[in-house]
Amino acid sequence: MTSTQVRGLNCPAAYRRVGFEGEASLNIDEFTASPHGSRQVQTLREGSILMLDDGCLVEGYTSDITRTFVLGQGDGQDEAGLRPGAHRADRGAETARPGLVAGEVDAAARKVIVDGGYGPGFTYFTHRLGHGIGLDGHEWPYL
């Protein structure tokens, strides 16, 4: 696969074509560190890390989802690498249970990142773990 340069993609036209209001953005490699991306030119190549942030409005209700994946074959990182560390942070959400303060769920996921050497605090994990959705795209609880 050859490399391709693209700007951070934002695709509201695709939603309009199916009758919804919404948008999706795709960011590549270092630009995946910001959940809302960048309009800078980005290079797409085999093994690139891709982050898709997507959401739409249907009958007054919103959706919002972010997914990160590797294009094609990754660079061979495994359980000792950064990317699997992010998956372990997702498992921090398993901490969630009724009656638990939402910040404790975020702290459990953030601890995985810090313990993996990618911290402290908000050094590399600058956004929240998650949030509620409904009539607004970002609703309580904030994790």
Coordinates of N, CA, C and O in Angstrom, one line a residue, residues 22-109:
G22 N -25.6 15.1 10.8 CA -24.5 14.5 11.6 C -23.2 14.7 10.9 O -23.1 15.3 9.8
E23 N -22.1 14.1 11.5 CA -20.8 14.2 10.9 C -19.9 13.1 11.4 O -20.2 12.5 12.5
A24 N -18.9 12.8 10.6 CA -17.9 11.8 11.1 C -16.6 12.4 10.7 O -16.4 13.1 9.7
S25 N -15.6 12.2 11.6 CA -14.2 12.7 11.3 C -13.3 11.5 11.4 O -13.5 10.6 12.2
L26 N -12.3 11.6 10.6 CA -11.2 10.5 10.6 C -9.9 11.2 10.8 O -9.6 12.2 10.1
N27 N -9.1 10.8 11.8 CA -7.8 11.3 12.1 C -6.8 10.2 12.1 O -7.2 9.1 12.4
I28 N -5.6 10.5 11.8 CA -4.5 9.5 11.5 C -3.3 9.8 12.4 O -2.9 10.9 12.6
D29 N -2.8 8.7 13.0 CA -1.6 8.6 13.7 C -1.5 9.7 14.8 O -2.4 9.7 15.7
E30 N -0.6 10.6 14.8 CA -0.4 11.5 15.9 C -1.7 12.4 16.1 O -1.9 13.0 17.2
F31 N -2.5 12.6 15.1 CA -3.7 13.4 15.1 C -4.8 12.7 15.9 O -5.8 13.3 16.2
T32 N -4.6 11.4 16.2 CA -5.7 10.7 17.0 C -5.6 11.1 18.4 O -6.5 10.7 19.2
A33 N -4.6 11.8 18.9 CA -4.5 12.2 20.3 C -5.5 13.2 20.7 O -5.8 13.4 21.8
S34 N -6.1 13.9 19.7 CA -7.1 14.9 20.0 C -8.4 14.3 19.5 O -8.6 14.0 18.3
P35 N -9.4 14.2 20.4 CA -10.7 13.5 20.0 C -11.4 14.3 18.9 O -12.3 13.7 18.2
H36 N -11.1 15.6 18.7 CA -11.8 16.3 17.7 C -11.0 16.7 16.5 O -11.3 17.4 15.6
G37 N -9.8 16.1 16.5 CA -8.9 16.0 15.3 C -8.3 17.3 14.9 O -8.1 18.2 15.7
S38 N -7.9 17.3 13.6 CA -7.2 18.4 13.0 C -7.5 18.5 11.6 O -7.8 17.5 10.9
R39 N -7.4 19.7 11.0 CA -7.6 19.9 9.6 C -6.2 19.9 8.8 O -6.2 20.1 7.6
Q40 N -5.1 19.6 9.6 CA -3.8 19.5 8.9 C -3.7 18.3 8.0 O -4.4 17.3 8.2
V41 N -2.8 18.4 7.0 CA -2.6 17.3 6.1 C -2.1 16.1 7.0 O -1.2 16.3 7.8
Q42 N -2.6 14.9 6.7 CA -2.2 13.7 7.5 C -1.9 12.6 6.4 O -2.5 12.6 5.3
T43 N -1.0 11.8 6.8 CA -0.5 10.7 5.8 C -1.1 9.4 6.3 O -0.8 8.9 7.4
L44 N -1.8 8.7 5.4 CA -2.4 7.4 5.6 C -1.5 6.4 5.0 O -1.2 6.5 3.8
R45 N -1.1 5.4 5.7 CA -0.3 4.3 5.2 C -0.6 3.0 5.9 O -1.3 3.0 7.0
E46 N -0.1 1.9 5.4 CA -0.2 0.6 6.1 C 0.3 0.8 7.5 O 1.4 1.3 7.8
G47 N -0.5 0.3 8.5 CA -0.1 0.3 9.9 C -0.5 1.6 10.6 O -0.3 1.8 11.8
S48 N -1.1 2.6 9.8 CA -1.6 3.8 10.5 C -2.6 3.6 11.5 O -3.5 2.7 11.4
I49 N -2.6 4.3 12.6 CA -3.6 4.3 13.6 C -4.7 5.3 13.1 O -4.4 6.4 12.7
L50 N -5.9 4.8 13.1 CA -7.1 5.6 12.6 C -8.0 5.8 13.8 O -8.3 4.9 14.5
M51 N -8.5 7.0 13.9 CA -9.6 7.3 14.9 C -10.8 7.9 14.2 O -10.7 8.9 13.6
L52 N -11.9 7.2 14.3 CA -13.1 7.6 13.7 C -14.0 8.2 14.8 O -14.3 7.5 15.8
D53 N -14.5 9.4 14.7 CA -15.4 10.0 15.7 C -16.7 10.3 14.9 O -16.6 11.0 13.8
D54 N -17.8 9.8 15.3 CA -19.0 9.8 14.5 C -20.2 10.1 15.4 O -20.3 9.7 16.5
G55 N -21.2 10.8 14.8 CA -22.4 11.0 15.5 C -23.5 11.7 14.6 O -23.1 12.3 13.6
C56 N -24.7 11.5 14.9 CA -25.8 12.1 14.2 C -27.0 12.4 15.1 O -27.0 12.0 16.2
L57 N -28.0 13.1 14.5 CA -29.2 13.5 15.2 C -30.4 12.8 14.5 O -30.5 13.0 13.3
V58 N -31.2 12.0 15.2 CA -32.3 11.4 14.7 C -33.5 11.6 15.6 O -33.4 11.2 16.8
E59 N -34.6 12.2 15.1 CA -35.8 12.5 15.9 C -35.5 13.2 17.2 O -36.1 12.8 18.2
G60 N -34.5 14.1 17.2 CA -34.2 14.8 18.4 C -33.2 14.2 19.3 O -32.7 14.8 20.3
Y61 N -32.8 13.0 19.0 CA -31.8 12.3 19.9 C -30.5 12.2 19.2 O -30.4 12.0 18.0
T62 N -29.4 12.2 20.0 CA -28.1 12.2 19.4 C -27.4 10.9 19.6 O -27.7 10.1 20.5
S63 N -26.4 10.6 18.7 CA -25.5 9.5 18.9 C -24.1 10.1 18.9 O -23.8 11.1 18.4
D64 N -23.1 9.3 19.5 CA -21.7 9.8 19.5 C -20.9 8.5 19.8 O -21.1 7.8 20.8
I65 N -20.0 8.2 18.9 CA -19.1 7.1 19.1 C -17.7 7.4 18.6 O -17.6 8.1 17.6
T66 N -16.7 6.9 19.2 CA -15.3 7.0 18.8 C -14.7 5.7 18.8 O -14.8 4.9 19.8
R67 N -14.1 5.3 17.7 CA -13.4 4.0 17.6 C -12.0 4.2 17.0 O -11.8 5.1 16.1
T68 N -11.0 3.5 17.5 CA -9.6 3.6 17.1 C -9.2 2.2 16.6 O -9.5 1.2 17.3
F69 N -8.5 2.2 15.5 CA -8.1 0.9 14.9 C -6.9 1.1 14.1 O -6.5 2.2 13.8
V70 N -6.2 0.0 13.7 CA -5.0 0.1 12.8 C -5.4 -0.3 11.4 O -6.2 -1.3 11.2
L71 N -4.9 0.4 10.4 CA -5.2 0.1 9.0 C -4.2 -1.0 8.6 O -3.0 -0.9 8.6
G72 N -4.8 -2.2 8.2 CA -3.9 -3.3 7.7 C -3.2 -3.9 8.8 O -3.7 -4.1 9.9
Q73 N -1.9 -4.2 8.6 CA -1.1 -4.9 9.5 C -0.5 -3.8 10.4 O 0.1 -2.8 10.0
G74 N -0.5 -4.0 11.7 CA 0.1 -3.1 12.7 C 1.6 -3.2 12.7 O 2.2 -4.0 12.0
D75 N 2.2 -2.5 13.7 CA 3.6 -2.5 13.7 C 4.2 -3.6 14.7 O 5.3 -3.6 15.1
G76 N 3.3 -4.6 15.1 CA 3.7 -5.7 15.9 C 3.7 -5.4 17.4 O 4.0 -6.3 18.2
Q77 N 3.2 -4.3 17.8 CA 3.1 -4.1 19.2 C 2.1 -5.0 19.8 O 1.1 -5.3 19.2
D78 N 2.4 -5.5 21.0 CA 1.4 -6.4 21.6 C 1.1 -6.0 23.0 O 1.1 -4.8 23.3
E79 N 0.8 -6.8 23.9 CA 0.4 -6.5 25.3 C 1.3 -5.5 26.0 O 1.0 -4.9 27.0
A80 N 2.6 -5.5 25.6 CA 3.5 -4.6 26.2 C 3.5 -3.2 25.6 O 4.2 -2.3 26.1
G81 N 2.8 -3.0 24.5 CA 2.8 -1.7 23.8 C 1.7 -0.7 24.2 O 0.8 -1.0 25.0
L82 N 1.8 0.5 23.6 CA 0.8 1.5 23.9 C -0.6 1.2 23.5 O -1.5 1.4 24.3
R83 N -0.8 0.7 22.3 CA -2.1 0.5 21.8 C -2.9 -0.5 22.7 O -4.0 -0.3 23.1
P84 N -2.3 -1.7 23.0 CA -3.0 -2.5 24.0 C -3.3 -1.9 25.3 O -4.2 -2.2 26.0
G85 N -2.4 -1.0 25.7 CA -2.6 -0.2 27.0 C -3.9 0.5 26.9 O -4.6 0.6 27.9
A86 N -4.2 1.1 25.7 CA -5.5 1.8 25.6 C -6.6 0.8 25.7 O -7.7 1.2 26.3
H87 N -6.5 -0.4 25.2 CA -7.6 -1.4 25.4 C -7.7 -1.7 26.9 O -8.8 -1.9 27.3
R88 N -6.6 -1.8 27.6 CA -6.7 -2.1 29.0 C -7.4 -1.0 29.7 O -8.2 -1.2 30.7
A89 N -7.2 0.3 29.2 CA -7.9 1.4 29.8 C -9.4 1.3 29.6 O -10.2 1.6 30.5
D90 N -9.8 0.8 28.4 CA -11.3 0.5 28.2 C -11.8 -0.5 29.3 O -12.9 -0.3 29.8
R91 N -11.0 -1.4 29.6 CA -11.4 -2.4 30.7 C -11.5 -1.7 32.0 O -12.2 -2.2 32.9
G92 N -10.9 -0.5 32.2 CA -11.1 0.2 33.4 C -12.5 0.6 33.6 O -13.0 0.7 34.7
A93 N -13.3 0.6 32.5 CA -14.7 1.0 32.6 C -15.5 -0.2 33.3 O -16.6 0.0 33.8
E94 N -14.9 -1.4 33.4 CA -15.5 -2.5 34.1 C -15.7 -2.1 35.5 O -16.4 -2.8 36.3
T95 N -15.0 -1.1 36.0 CA -15.1 -0.7 37.4 C -16.5 -0.1 37.6 O -17.0 -0.1 38.8
A96 N -17.2 0.4 36.6 CA -18.5 1.0 36.7 C -19.5 0.1 37.4 O -19.6 -1.1 37.0
R97 N -20.3 0.6 38.3 CA -21.4 -0.1 38.9 C -22.3 0.9 39.6 O -21.9 2.0 39.9
P98 N -23.5 0.5 39.8 CA -24.5 1.5 40.5 C -23.9 2.0 41.8 O -23.3 1.3 42.6
G99 N -24.1 3.3 42.0 CA -23.7 4.0 43.2 C -22.2 4.5 43.2 O -21.8 5.2 44.1
L100 N -21.4 4.1 42.2 CA -20.0 4.5 42.1 C -20.0 5.9 41.5 O -20.7 6.2 40.6
V101 N -19.1 6.8 42.1 CA -19.0 8.1 41.6 C -18.3 8.0 40.2 O -17.3 7.3 40.0
A102 N -18.8 8.7 39.2 CA -18.4 8.6 37.8 C -16.9 8.9 37.7 O -16.2 8.2 36.9
G103 N -16.3 9.8 38.5 CA -14.9 10.1 38.5 C -14.0 8.9 38.8 O -12.9 8.8 38.4
E104 N -14.6 8.0 39.6 CA -13.8 6.8 40.0 C -13.6 5.9 38.8 O -12.6 5.2 38.7
V105 N -14.6 5.8 37.9 CA -14.5 5.0 36.7 C -13.4 5.6 35.8 O -12.5 4.9 35.3
D106 N -13.4 6.9 35.6 CA -12.3 7.6 34.9 C -11.0 7.4 35.5 O -10.0 7.1 34.8
A107 N -10.9 7.5 36.8 CA -9.6 7.3 37.5 C -9.1 5.9 37.3 O -7.9 5.7 37.1
A108 N -9.9 4.9 37.3 CA -9.5 3.5 37.1 C -8.9 3.3 35.7 O -7.8 2.7 35.5
A109 N -9.5 3.9 34.6 CA -9.0 3.8 33.3 C -7.7 4.6 33.2 O -6.7 4.2 32.6

